[in-house]
Tab-separated table of C-alpha atoms in Angstrom:
chain	number	residue	atom	x	y	z
A	1294	UNK	CA	4.062	-26.535	-3.647
A	1295	UNK	CA	5.026	-24.926	-6.913
A	1296	UNK	CA	8.559	-25.176	-8.182
A	1297	UNK	CA	10.888	-22.207	-7.778
A	1298	UNK	CA	13.838	-21.668	-10.088
A	1299	UNK	CA	16.350	-18.816	-10.077
A	1300	UNK	CA	18.375	-17.912	-13.152
A	1301	UNK	CA	21.432	-16.099	-11.855
A	1302	UNK	CA	25.082	-15.241	-12.337
A	1303	UNK	CA	27.611	-15.851	-9.564
A	1304	UNK	CA	29.196	-12.383	-9.882
A	1305	UNK	CA	25.952	-10.427	-10.023
A	1306	UNK	CA	24.904	-8.534	-6.870
A	1307	UNK	CA	21.362	-8.462	-8.294
A	1308	UNK	CA	21.403	-12.249	-8.333
A	1309	UNK	CA	22.840	-12.416	-4.782
A	1310	UNK	CA	20.083	-10.330	-3.277
A	1311	UNK	CA	17.413	-12.706	-4.572
A	1312	UNK	CA	19.300	-15.676	-3.106
A	1313	UNK	CA	19.494	-13.942	0.279
A	1314	UNK	CA	15.768	-13.237	0.382
A	1315	UNK	CA	14.806	-16.756	-0.728
A	1316	UNK	CA	17.030	-18.212	1.973
A	1317	UNK	CA	15.829	-15.793	4.669
A	1318	UNK	CA	12.273	-16.872	3.887
A	1319	UNK	CA	13.206	-20.563	3.821
A	1320	UNK	CA	12.029	-21.007	0.233
A	1321	UNK	CA	13.432	-24.028	-1.591
A	1322	UNK	CA	14.639	-23.255	-5.078
A	1323	UNK	CA	16.735	-24.598	-7.916
A	1324	UNK	CA	19.611	-22.370	-8.985
A	1325	UNK	CA	20.581	-22.183	-12.642
A	1326	UNK	CA	23.905	-20.520	-13.428
A	1327	UNK	CA	23.779	-18.309	-16.524
A	1328	UNK	CA	26.749	-17.065	-18.517
A	1329	UNK	CA	26.023	-13.469	-19.543
A	1330	UNK	CA	28.272	-13.912	-22.565
A	1331	UNK	CA	26.484	-17.079	-23.650
A	1332	UNK	CA	22.855	-16.753	-22.639
A	1333	UNK	CA	20.641	-19.819	-22.648
A	1334	UNK	CA	17.423	-20.133	-24.627
A	1335	UNK	CA	15.663	-20.378	-21.270
A	1336	UNK	CA	16.874	-16.942	-20.184
A	1337	UNK	CA	16.043	-15.326	-23.520
A	1338	UNK	CA	12.586	-16.875	-23.354
A	1339	UNK	CA	11.956	-15.941	-19.741
A	1340	UNK	CA	13.239	-12.361	-19.961
A	1341	UNK	CA	12.826	-11.376	-23.608
A	1342	UNK	CA	12.661	-7.657	-22.810
A	1343	UNK	CA	15.945	-7.235	-20.941
A	1344	UNK	CA	17.633	-10.624	-21.485
A	1345	UNK	CA	19.262	-10.352	-18.048
A	1346	UNK	CA	19.545	-12.176	-14.761
A	1347	UNK	CA	18.152	-12.562	-12.210
A	1348	UNK	CA	14.894	-14.153	-13.327
A	1349	UNK	CA	12.673	-15.971	-10.870
A	1350	UNK	CA	10.471	-18.723	-12.281
A	1351	UNK	CA	7.670	-19.740	-9.923
A	1352	UNK	CA	5.197	-22.376	-11.018
A	1353	UNK	CA	6.134	-21.636	-14.623
A	1354	UNK	CA	5.634	-17.856	-14.298
A	1355	UNK	CA	8.659	-15.584	-14.806
A	1356	UNK	CA	9.462	-12.467	-12.837
A	1357	UNK	CA	12.358	-10.224	-13.876
A	1358	UNK	CA	14.137	-7.173	-12.381
A	1359	UNK	CA	15.630	-7.815	-8.956
A	1360	UNK	CA	13.704	-5.198	-6.949
A	1361	UNK	CA	10.449	-6.471	-8.452
A	1362	UNK	CA	11.460	-10.058	-7.663
A	1363	UNK	CA	12.174	-9.052	-4.053
A	1364	UNK	CA	8.701	-7.527	-3.625
A	1365	UNK	CA	7.154	-10.597	-5.290
A	1366	UNK	CA	8.918	-12.927	-2.847
A	1367	UNK	CA	7.911	-10.719	0.085
A	1368	UNK	CA	4.246	-10.839	-0.982
A	1369	UNK	CA	4.171	-14.533	-1.899
A	1370	UNK	CA	6.020	-15.840	1.158
A	1371	UNK	CA	5.037	-13.502	4.008
A	1372	UNK	CA	6.986	-15.383	6.704
A	1373	UNK	CA	9.933	-13.446	8.147
A	1374	UNK	CA	8.714	-10.119	6.709
A	1375	UNK	CA	11.445	-7.920	5.243
A	1376	UNK	CA	9.342	-4.818	4.682
A	1377	UNK	CA	7.702	-2.880	7.546
A	1378	UNK	CA	3.950	-3.260	8.118
A	1379	UNK	CA	3.390	0.489	8.381
A	1380	UNK	CA	2.697	2.140	4.991
A	1381	UNK	CA	4.868	5.166	5.728
A	1382	UNK	CA	7.832	3.026	6.779
A	1383	UNK	CA	7.347	0.918	3.660
A	1384	UNK	CA	7.447	4.080	1.555
A	1385	UNK	CA	10.728	5.035	3.251
A	1386	UNK	CA	12.138	1.576	2.501
A	1387	UNK	CA	11.101	1.762	-1.149
A	1388	UNK	CA	12.590	5.266	-1.375
A	1389	UNK	CA	15.998	3.986	-0.278
A	1390	UNK	CA	15.841	0.883	-2.472
A	1391	UNK	CA	15.176	3.177	-5.442
A	1392	UNK	CA	17.975	5.519	-4.368
A	1393	UNK	CA	20.408	2.611	-4.238
A	1394	UNK	CA	19.398	1.449	-7.711
A	1395	UNK	CA	19.660	4.870	-9.298
A	1396	UNK	CA	22.936	5.777	-7.649
A	1397	UNK	CA	24.742	2.441	-7.860
A	1398	UNK	CA	26.384	3.306	-11.181
A	1399	UNK	CA	27.709	6.606	-9.818
A	1400	UNK	CA	28.983	4.996	-6.616
A	1401	UNK	CA	30.788	2.392	-8.723
A	1402	UNK	CA	32.080	4.865	-11.328
A	1403	UNK	CA	35.503	4.653	-9.637
A	1404	UNK	CA	35.663	1.210	-11.181
A	1405	UNK	CA	35.240	2.436	-14.747
A	1406	UNK	CA	37.610	5.420	-14.490
A	1407	UNK	CA	41.207	6.408	-13.881
A	1408	UNK	CA	43.179	9.594	-13.256
A	1409	UNK	CA	41.289	12.873	-13.006
A	1410	UNK	CA	38.001	11.251	-13.974
A	1411	UNK	CA	38.414	8.808	-11.108
A	1412	UNK	CA	39.121	11.680	-8.681
A	1413	UNK	CA	35.787	13.188	-9.635
A	1414	UNK	CA	34.117	9.772	-9.316
A	1415	UNK	CA	35.496	9.433	-5.768
A	1416	UNK	CA	34.020	12.832	-4.837
A	1417	UNK	CA	30.600	11.956	-6.215
A	1418	UNK	CA	30.576	8.520	-4.578
A	1419	UNK	CA	31.567	10.059	-1.237
A	1420	UNK	CA	28.720	12.560	-1.454
A	1421	UNK	CA	26.149	9.850	-2.158
A	1422	UNK	CA	27.451	7.554	0.568
A	1423	UNK	CA	27.250	10.460	3.037
A	1424	UNK	CA	23.588	10.957	2.162
A	1425	UNK	CA	22.910	7.244	2.644
A	1426	UNK	CA	24.695	7.204	5.979
A	1427	UNK	CA	23.184	10.371	7.422
A	1428	UNK	CA	19.669	10.274	6.044
A	1429	UNK	CA	19.142	6.577	5.414
A	1430	UNK	CA	20.976	4.701	8.125
A	1431	UNK	CA	21.364	7.310	10.879
A	1432	UNK	CA	21.935	5.678	14.265
A	1433	UNK	CA	20.214	2.427	13.368
A	1434	UNK	CA	22.017	-0.893	13.355
A	1435	UNK	CA	20.476	-1.796	10.000
A	1436	UNK	CA	18.517	0.259	7.474
A	1437	UNK	CA	15.594	-1.934	8.520
A	1438	UNK	CA	16.068	-1.106	12.219
A	1439	UNK	CA	17.199	-3.802	14.649
A	1440	UNK	CA	16.905	-6.571	12.094
A	1441	UNK	CA	17.806	-6.636	8.423
A	1442	UNK	CA	15.180	-5.720	5.876
A	1443	UNK	CA	14.835	-5.316	2.155
A	1444	UNK	CA	16.859	-2.087	2.125
A	1445	UNK	CA	19.833	-3.803	3.769
A	1446	UNK	CA	19.534	-6.588	1.216
A	1447	UNK	CA	19.287	-4.131	-1.652
A	1448	UNK	CA	22.418	-2.369	-0.336
A	1449	UNK	CA	24.160	-5.655	0.399
A	1450	UNK	CA	26.465	-5.191	-2.594
A	1451	UNK	CA	27.950	-2.211	-0.787
A	1452	UNK	CA	28.919	-4.414	2.131
A	1453	UNK	CA	30.190	-7.318	0.122
A	1454	UNK	CA	31.242	-6.203	-3.307
A	1455	UNK	CA	32.410	-2.643	-2.880
A	1456	UNK	CA	35.667	-3.463	-1.120
A	1457	UNK	CA	36.601	-5.625	-4.110
A	1458	UNK	CA	35.718	-2.724	-6.411
A	1459	UNK	CA	37.940	-0.437	-4.346
A	1460	UNK	CA	40.821	-2.918	-4.314
A	1461	UNK	CA	40.709	-3.493	-8.054
A	1462	UNK	CA	40.369	0.245	-8.741
A	1463	UNK	CA	43.157	1.094	-6.275
A	1464	UNK	CA	41.006	3.566	-4.326
A	1465	UNK	CA	39.508	3.757	-0.851
A	1466	UNK	CA	36.158	5.489	-0.607
A	1467	UNK	CA	34.187	3.726	2.130
A	1468	UNK	CA	36.689	4.020	4.981
A	1469	UNK	CA	35.817	3.645	8.666
A	1470	UNK	CA	36.852	7.200	9.628
A	1471	UNK	CA	34.743	8.978	7.016
A	1472	UNK	CA	31.773	6.609	7.351
A	1473	UNK	CA	31.656	5.240	10.907
A	1474	UNK	CA	27.985	4.222	10.795
A	1475	UNK	CA	28.132	2.649	7.341
A	1476	UNK	CA	31.293	0.844	8.335
A	1477	UNK	CA	29.585	-0.564	11.437
A	1478	UNK	CA	26.584	-1.551	9.309
A	1479	UNK	CA	28.878	-3.465	6.946
A	1480	UNK	CA	30.425	-5.415	9.815
A	1481	UNK	CA	26.956	-6.224	11.185
A	1482	UNK	CA	25.619	-7.298	7.797
A	1483	UNK	CA	28.550	-9.569	7.021
A	1484	UNK	CA	27.907	-11.744	10.092
A	1485	UNK	CA	24.254	-12.380	9.285
A	1486	UNK	CA	24.437	-16.130	8.542
A	1487	UNK	CA	22.462	-16.085	5.269
A	1488	UNK	CA	24.657	-13.304	3.904
A	1489	UNK	CA	27.917	-14.732	5.225
A	1490	UNK	CA	27.216	-18.152	3.742
A	1491	UNK	CA	26.105	-16.830	0.356
A	1492	UNK	CA	28.836	-14.558	-0.874
A	1493	UNK	CA	30.741	-15.026	-4.112
A	1494	UNK	CA	34.272	-16.364	-3.791
A	1495	UNK	CA	36.515	-13.388	-2.983
A	1496	UNK	CA	39.498	-14.339	-5.154
A	1497	UNK	CA	37.277	-15.278	-8.071
A	1498	UNK	CA	35.541	-11.894	-7.779
A	1499	UNK	CA	38.844	-10.015	-7.665
A	1500	UNK	CA	39.971	-11.759	-10.863
A	1501	UNK	CA	36.632	-11.187	-12.563
A	1502	UNK	CA	36.520	-7.457	-11.705
A	1503	UNK	CA	40.174	-6.949	-12.655
A	1504	UNK	CA	39.365	-8.207	-16.154
A	1505	UNK	CA	36.177	-6.104	-16.330
A	1506	UNK	CA	38.068	-2.966	-15.307
A	1507	UNK	CA	40.711	-3.548	-17.943
A	1508	UNK	CA	37.981	-3.857	-20.558
A	1509	UNK	CA	36.348	-0.617	-19.402
A	1510	UNK	CA	39.568	1.381	-19.412
A	1511	UNK	CA	40.483	0.064	-22.853
A	1512	UNK	CA	37.261	1.452	-24.367
A	1513	UNK	CA	37.764	4.571	-26.521
A	1514	UNK	CA	35.983	7.727	-25.244
A	1515	UNK	CA	35.125	6.094	-21.955
A	1516	UNK	CA	32.171	8.235	-20.820
A	1517	UNK	CA	30.457	7.857	-17.478
B	374	UNK	CA	-11.691	15.599	15.037
B	375	UNK	CA	-9.670	12.530	14.051
B	376	UNK	CA	-11.176	12.249	10.549
B	377	UNK	CA	-9.988	15.738	9.603
B	378	UNK	CA	-6.432	15.001	10.732
B	379	UNK	CA	-6.298	11.747	8.787
B	380	UNK	CA	-7.297	13.539	5.599
B	381	UNK	CA	-4.625	16.225	5.693
B	382	UNK	CA	-2.950	15.818	2.317
B	383	UNK	CA	-0.712	18.340	0.575
B	384	UNK	CA	1.069	17.883	-2.729
B	385	UNK	CA	4.104	19.980	-3.578
B	386	UNK	CA	4.396	20.075	-7.331
B	387	UNK	CA	4.748	21.966	-10.560
B	388	UNK	CA	1.945	22.199	-13.138
B	389	UNK	CA	3.999	20.902	-16.099
B	390	UNK	CA	5.744	18.004	-14.388
B	391	UNK	CA	4.618	14.548	-15.579
B	392	UNK	CA	5.881	13.053	-12.308
B	393	UNK	CA	3.601	15.373	-10.331
B	394	UNK	CA	0.737	14.641	-12.739
B	395	UNK	CA	0.956	10.956	-11.778
B	396	UNK	CA	0.277	11.754	-8.150
B	397	UNK	CA	-2.542	14.173	-8.999
B	398	UNK	CA	-4.268	11.551	-11.132
B	399	UNK	CA	-3.920	8.940	-8.367
B	400	UNK	CA	-5.368	11.300	-5.749
B	401	UNK	CA	-8.293	12.145	-8.025
B	402	UNK	CA	-8.987	8.492	-8.909
B	403	UNK	CA	-9.048	7.626	-5.214
B	404	UNK	CA	-11.192	10.657	-4.410
B	405	UNK	CA	-8.676	12.043	-1.918
B	406	UNK	CA	-9.000	15.782	-1.269
B	407	UNK	CA	-5.649	17.573	-1.263
B	408	UNK	CA	-4.042	20.984	-1.311
B	409	UNK	CA	-1.719	21.659	-4.228
B	410	UNK	CA	1.348	23.764	-3.496
B	411	UNK	CA	2.908	25.116	-6.685
B	412	UNK	CA	6.702	25.167	-6.469
B	413	UNK	CA	8.971	27.398	-8.504
B	414	UNK	CA	11.682	24.923	-9.488
B	415	UNK	CA	14.147	27.709	-10.200
B	416	UNK	CA	13.549	29.112	-6.748
B	417	UNK	CA	12.676	26.151	-4.523
B	418	UNK	CA	10.931	26.840	-1.252
B	419	UNK	CA	12.578	26.173	2.097
B	420	UNK	CA	9.737	23.796	2.789
B	421	UNK	CA	10.500	21.676	-0.291
B	422	UNK	CA	14.179	21.468	0.580
B	423	UNK	CA	13.186	20.438	4.090
B	424	UNK	CA	10.728	17.793	2.904
B	425	UNK	CA	12.977	16.357	0.191
B	426	UNK	CA	16.551	16.999	1.297
B	427	UNK	CA	17.929	14.051	-0.692
B	428	UNK	CA	16.636	14.890	-4.181
B	429	UNK	CA	15.188	18.418	-3.705
B	430	UNK	CA	12.521	17.604	-6.307
B	431	UNK	CA	8.793	17.479	-6.806
B	432	UNK	CA	6.455	15.718	-6.312
B	433	UNK	CA	6.410	15.466	-2.530
B	434	UNK	CA	3.266	14.220	-0.834
B	435	UNK	CA	2.759	15.414	2.721
B	436	UNK	CA	0.331	13.205	4.640
B	437	UNK	CA	-0.439	14.512	8.121
B	438	UNK	CA	2.871	16.337	8.115
B	439	UNK	CA	4.969	13.370	6.945
B	440	UNK	CA	6.693	13.712	3.558
B	441	UNK	CA	6.849	10.968	0.937
B	442	UNK	CA	9.086	11.493	-2.103
B	443	UNK	CA	9.528	9.838	-5.523
B	444	UNK	CA	6.354	9.548	-7.615
B	445	UNK	CA	6.254	5.738	-7.881
B	446	UNK	CA	6.862	5.364	-4.138
B	447	UNK	CA	4.060	7.883	-3.550
B	448	UNK	CA	1.659	5.934	-5.799
B	449	UNK	CA	2.235	2.701	-3.860
B	450	UNK	CA	1.874	4.610	-0.574
B	451	UNK	CA	-1.453	6.070	-1.710
B	452	UNK	CA	-2.683	2.626	-2.713
B	453	UNK	CA	-1.726	1.082	0.620
B	454	UNK	CA	-3.059	3.915	2.752
B	455	UNK	CA	-6.415	4.652	1.103
B	456	UNK	CA	-7.981	1.266	0.585
B	457	UNK	CA	-11.496	2.612	0.002
B	458	UNK	CA	-11.012	3.956	-3.511
B	459	UNK	CA	-10.342	1.819	-6.618
B	460	UNK	CA	-7.079	-0.168	-6.308
B	461	UNK	CA	-4.012	1.136	-8.148
B	462	UNK	CA	-2.401	-2.299	-8.143
B	463	UNK	CA	-3.940	-5.782	-8.491
B	464	UNK	CA	-4.101	-8.056	-5.432
B	465	UNK	CA	-2.328	-11.055	-6.915
B	466	UNK	CA	1.489	-10.937	-6.418
B	467	UNK	CA	2.264	-12.123	-9.946
B	468	UNK	CA	-0.066	-9.554	-11.539
B	469	UNK	CA	1.486	-6.899	-9.273
B	470	UNK	CA	4.946	-7.942	-10.470
B	471	UNK	CA	3.842	-7.614	-14.106
B	472	UNK	CA	2.406	-4.155	-13.512
B	473	UNK	CA	5.575	-3.072	-11.689
B	474	UNK	CA	7.718	-4.527	-14.475
B	475	UNK	CA	5.999	-2.571	-17.259
B	476	UNK	CA	5.796	0.555	-15.110
B	477	UNK	CA	9.554	0.337	-14.584
B	478	UNK	CA	9.993	-0.251	-18.322
B	479	UNK	CA	7.963	2.832	-19.264
B	480	UNK	CA	9.821	4.880	-16.643
B	481	UNK	CA	13.345	3.805	-17.507
B	482	UNK	CA	13.216	2.906	-21.186
B	483	UNK	CA	10.592	5.229	-22.634
B	484	UNK	CA	10.671	8.325	-20.452
B	485	UNK	CA	14.445	8.670	-20.523
B	486	UNK	CA	14.705	8.197	-24.258
B	487	UNK	CA	11.822	10.512	-25.079
B	488	UNK	CA	13.543	13.205	-23.029
B	489	UNK	CA	16.660	12.571	-25.096
B	490	UNK	CA	14.678	13.120	-28.297
B	491	UNK	CA	13.407	16.425	-26.903
B	492	UNK	CA	16.878	17.573	-25.887
B	493	UNK	CA	18.832	16.671	-29.035
B	494	UNK	CA	18.958	17.327	-32.749
B	495	UNK	CA	20.493	15.942	-35.927
B	496	UNK	CA	22.149	12.549	-35.721
B	497	UNK	CA	21.847	12.286	-31.937
B	498	UNK	CA	18.117	12.879	-32.192
B	499	UNK	CA	17.728	10.385	-35.050
B	500	UNK	CA	19.400	7.793	-32.870
B	501	UNK	CA	17.192	8.595	-29.857
B	502	UNK	CA	14.038	8.447	-32.014
B	503	UNK	CA	15.060	5.013	-33.249
B	504	UNK	CA	15.473	3.822	-29.636
B	505	UNK	CA	12.004	5.123	-28.660
B	506	UNK	CA	10.471	3.219	-31.578
B	507	UNK	CA	12.313	0.064	-30.513
B	508	UNK	CA	11.083	0.421	-26.931
B	509	UNK	CA	7.535	1.104	-28.120
B	510	UNK	CA	7.694	-2.090	-30.138
B	511	UNK	CA	8.718	-3.995	-27.000
B	512	UNK	CA	5.819	-2.399	-25.113
B	513	UNK	CA	3.421	-3.306	-27.918
B	514	UNK	CA	4.579	-6.955	-27.668
B	515	UNK	CA	4.330	-6.846	-23.895
B	516	UNK	CA	0.778	-5.528	-24.042
B	517	UNK	CA	-0.339	-8.506	-26.127
B	518	UNK	CA	0.643	-10.655	-23.151
B	519	UNK	CA	-0.586	-8.221	-20.505
B	520	UNK	CA	-4.023	-7.726	-22.062
B	521	UNK	CA	-4.653	-11.447	-22.475
B	522	UNK	CA	-7.567	-12.882	-20.493
B	523	UNK	CA	-8.007	-11.265	-17.123
B	524	UNK	CA	-4.475	-10.066	-16.572
B	525	UNK	CA	-5.174	-6.454	-17.412
B	526	UNK	CA	-7.851	-4.274	-18.856
B	527	UNK	CA	-8.817	-0.663	-19.098
B	528	UNK	CA	-12.016	-0.413	-17.143
B	529	UNK	CA	-13.873	2.789	-17.912
B	530	UNK	CA	-12.771	5.322	-15.370
B	531	UNK	CA	-10.393	3.114	-13.400
B	532	UNK	CA	-6.675	3.567	-13.714
B	533	UNK	CA	-3.825	1.666	-12.148
B	534	UNK	CA	-0.186	2.579	-11.660
B	535	UNK	CA	0.822	1.479	-15.152
B	536	UNK	CA	-2.027	3.419	-16.780
B	537	UNK	CA	-1.100	6.481	-14.745
B	538	UNK	CA	2.594	6.344	-15.652
B	539	UNK	CA	1.954	5.714	-19.362
B	540	UNK	CA	-0.574	8.533	-19.400
B	541	UNK	CA	1.862	10.898	-17.680
B	542	UNK	CA	4.293	10.250	-20.532
B	543	UNK	CA	2.116	10.044	-23.633
B	544	UNK	CA	-0.975	11.935	-22.505
B	545	UNK	CA	0.687	14.956	-24.086
B	546	UNK	CA	1.573	13.090	-27.283
B	547	UNK	CA	-0.112	15.675	-29.508
B	548	UNK	CA	2.077	18.426	-28.062
B	549	UNK	CA	5.102	16.154	-28.469
B	550	UNK	CA	4.247	15.571	-32.150
B	551	UNK	CA	3.865	19.274	-32.760
B	552	UNK	CA	7.176	20.245	-31.145
B	553	UNK	CA	9.311	17.261	-32.140
B	554	UNK	CA	7.771	16.536	-35.537
B	555	UNK	CA	7.620	12.792	-34.829
B	556	UNK	CA	4.495	10.682	-34.428
B	557	UNK	CA	5.233	8.143	-31.675
B	558	UNK	CA	1.666	7.184	-30.860
B	559	UNK	CA	1.089	5.730	-34.311
B	560	UNK	CA	-2.020	3.524	-34.673
B	561	UNK	CA	-0.470	1.593	-37.537
B	562	UNK	CA	2.868	0.849	-35.914
B	563	UNK	CA	1.609	0.384	-32.347
B	564	UNK	CA	-2.143	-0.331	-32.400
B	565	UNK	CA	-2.375	-1.581	-28.795
B	566	UNK	CA	-0.288	1.239	-27.299
B	567	UNK	CA	-2.220	3.788	-29.362
B	568	UNK	CA	-5.685	2.543	-28.425
B	569	UNK	CA	-4.621	2.314	-24.776
B	570	UNK	CA	-3.196	5.855	-24.664
B	571	UNK	CA	-6.307	7.179	-26.440
B	572	UNK	CA	-8.598	5.466	-23.915
B	573	UNK	CA	-6.548	6.878	-21.017
B	574	UNK	CA	-6.746	10.456	-22.292
B	575	UNK	CA	-10.555	10.133	-22.196
B	576	UNK	CA	-10.700	9.279	-18.489
B	577	UNK	CA	-12.391	12.121	-16.591
B	578	UNK	CA	-9.609	12.591	-14.045
B	579	UNK	CA	-7.041	12.851	-16.858
B	580	UNK	CA	-9.137	15.318	-18.856
B	581	UNK	CA	-9.691	17.499	-15.806
B	582	UNK	CA	-5.988	17.583	-14.994
B	583	UNK	CA	-4.575	18.101	-18.489
B	584	UNK	CA	-3.059	21.543	-19.031
B	585	UNK	CA	-4.125	23.332	-22.251
B	586	UNK	CA	-2.401	22.128	-25.429
B	587	UNK	CA	-0.707	25.508	-26.082
B	588	UNK	CA	0.825	25.534	-22.623
B	589	UNK	CA	2.188	22.001	-23.082
B	590	UNK	CA	3.640	22.947	-26.461
B	591	UNK	CA	5.248	26.060	-24.971
B	592	UNK	CA	6.816	24.149	-22.074
B	593	UNK	CA	8.200	21.434	-24.352
B	594	UNK	CA	9.600	24.064	-26.711
B	595	UNK	CA	11.219	25.795	-23.744
B	596	UNK	CA	12.820	22.556	-22.496
B	597	UNK	CA	14.085	21.819	-25.999
B	598	UNK	CA	15.549	25.288	-26.645
B	599	UNK	CA	17.252	25.366	-23.270
B	600	UNK	CA	18.811	21.924	-23.810
B	601	UNK	CA	19.994	22.744	-27.339
B	602	UNK	CA	21.505	26.028	-26.190
B	603	UNK	CA	23.272	24.312	-23.304
B	604	UNK	CA	24.813	21.690	-25.591
B	605	UNK	CA	25.848	24.310	-28.152
B	606	UNK	CA	27.587	26.412	-25.481
């Protein structure tokens, strides 16, 4: 069996999602913690284009970009499939994974803003979350249906990280009254053992994001 | 008859959209007959808004009444559904990951920045041009690795997802040069990218689908003028 290594960062949701999928598939791997402010030669070698985590190294071959890594894992270790078999359902899953990637920055803009700009950010985030809830999740327990799939994993940051973002930014966007289905989904996702047991330390994350927010707000001409 | 139902394919698009062009090329390469529905993007049809309520954009592929949106999602859907034609992705998971990686790179790093060049002037444009050259250099380096051995090759009339996406961006490079006054597909700076793009523009499906040069120039000029006016306002 070829060796699997994951270069990650404890605070990165992109890193987390790879861990969840590896664990759900029962794939043994070695985790290497990277410091984004002090990148190792290994990381720069293995992801010369973007120089970012996560990077999966399997049998000496490197795969970068989390959504691409997830599809690679799904194809290489087909046990416990996380994408539907049906081509149309797969297309729907990929649509929502893409949506989540493209809209993540906007949903998290509340983190990088304050005052009137933050008010606008809250409005835009609310609109996007409504679309996800109504058109993506609907009445299902998970985006994947009865069991979690790749879309749930790709949106996992919303369940686990977003409340920290809200706390640190002193806002509440994803509340139970406005988003009953999404709220229920979050509660369901958090008790999935692999997710529950592989979340970053809450206090550590609060401290980390507090510092990041301060840095953002201190930037001159903070555009979003 | 069941065969007829299975082959009911419609594509909602717009003649000048590179995203739509990707899907058209894929359908042609696979030999899939389809009906093209031209959308007026200023005056979107009820049908489009119904089929793509989230983004309200083209392309939308309708297969037996079911809509699929987002060009890259559509390409993978086409590949998985019509297995008889030439494959759009390799079989091997690692090769697939490489193709997806560079496709994502072209989409996010090159497309976005080229659009910026088209929509800006002066210092902002100079900056955007510099970024495109940097990204092209990265692609050139990446191709050296991708084209090694059996990993990737341009095979006559066959095109994969990466070929299709690169072609949808730089297939119109002559029109881009004329309107923007910058030569991106430069054989001296980027020999691999240049020879690849040139080979792709010669593929029959691409030639048959390419709008006339003057029309491409006109559309790019229109996009540019509109963007410059909007930023001046």
